[in-house]
C-alpha angles and dihedrals in degrees: 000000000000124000112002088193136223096302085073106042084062109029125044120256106268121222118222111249095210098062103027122021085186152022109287126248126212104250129153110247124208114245143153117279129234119252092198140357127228117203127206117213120314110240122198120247126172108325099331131028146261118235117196110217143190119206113207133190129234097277092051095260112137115242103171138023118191145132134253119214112189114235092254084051090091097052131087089015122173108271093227125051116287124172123192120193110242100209099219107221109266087264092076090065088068080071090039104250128138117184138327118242115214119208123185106202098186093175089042115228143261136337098059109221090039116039099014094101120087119283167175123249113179107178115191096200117198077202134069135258088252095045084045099049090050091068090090128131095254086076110096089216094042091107090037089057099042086058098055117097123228110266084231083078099251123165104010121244116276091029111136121241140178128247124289132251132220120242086026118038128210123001111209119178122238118166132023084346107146096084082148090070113110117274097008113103119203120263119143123356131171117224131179128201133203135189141195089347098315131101100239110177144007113217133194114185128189128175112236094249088068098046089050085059077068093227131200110205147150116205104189111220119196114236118234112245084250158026135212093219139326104002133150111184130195143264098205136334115235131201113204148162130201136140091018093300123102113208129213101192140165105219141198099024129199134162122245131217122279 
């Protein structure tokens, strides 16, 4: 996510109440588990590389999408903000993922006090690199579509929201989002964005300093009553490390009715 905009620096991310009544606690949630893993291309970052996954059951249905990063790859990483697109194995599409794009925001984003560390973006897009690269300012309707909501209902009419982003569209927050609260750091956050009436991408984002206190936690996220076309959401998102390899992963998926 780049560039939450003013809205944010001056108002507390607001959390969906369709889809979290709460802040989030880190829990484990019972899901089904993963038989085999298929891996897309290795991509080099820092000194190591990040690997987009997709996790299926015994029966070959995916049941989790998600991206490894090496344990080398956060160090020696570029001192500006770089992003490389992760390709999902063609299983994922049966959820209805496309790729993962991977941004490095080593000065961290707006709003300053809140996003402005160095950090992690993993972005999971429904939509491909080209559609995606098409959201840009130079589109008459560019403000228009970011204002649409996704006809999924998410999030409900009124709700504030932050500006949009090019290449990416409108971020909404959705589980242990408030980090600008007093007193509470950021250190992981899930996003989602939308664009043009869709729900485009779910984000979880994490600054490197978390993910160097190797962590191992679930973060439940509550499913919309719908979906506008294929679409598995989600029980949780977990961040893990383990074997030398630290895991950003969406857990637990299901489609949802369309």
């Amino acid at each position: 996510m780049h560039h939450f905009g003013k809205v944010l620096a001056a108002t507390a991310f607001t959390l969906l109440p369709a889809l979290h009544a709460g802040p989030a606690r880190a829990q484990p949630v019972a899901s089904a588990q993963a038989a085999r893993t298929v891996e897309g291309a290795r991509l080099p970052l820092g000194r190591g590389t990040a690997t987009a996954w997709v996790g299926l059951d015994a029966r070959g249905a995916p049941v989790a999408v998600g991206v490894d990063l090496t344990e080398a790859a956060l160090d020696d990483l570029p001192g500006h903000k770089t992003g490389i697109d992760l390709a999902l194995p063609p299983e994922a599409g049966q959820a209805g993922y496309d790729h993962v794009g991977l941004d490095w925001e080593a000065h961290g984003h707006a709003p300053a006090g809140v996003y402005d560390v160095p950090h992690f973006d993993v972005h999971f897009y429904r939509i491909g690199v080209a559609e995606r690269d098409r959201i840009v300012r130079e589109d008459p309707a560019f403000e228009a579509r970011l204002a649409r909501p996704p006809a999924e209902g998410i999030p409900p009419p009124g709700l504030r929201r932050g500006a949009g982003t090019p290449r990416m569209g409108q971020h909404w927050g959705i589980a242990d989002a408030v980090p600008d609260q007093p007193g509470r750091p950021f250190e992981k956050v899930m996003v989602i964005g939308s664009y043009d009436g869709r729900l485009i991408f779910l984000e979880p984002m994490m600054t490197r300093a978390f993910l160097l206190t190797r962590p191992d936690v679930t973060i439940p996220i509550r499913a919309p009553a719908r979906a506008e076309g294929r679409l598995w959401w989600p029980d949780a998102y977990r961040v893990s490390f383990r074997d030398g390899v630290y895991r950003i992963a969406l857990t637990g998926l299901r489609p949802l009715p369309g």
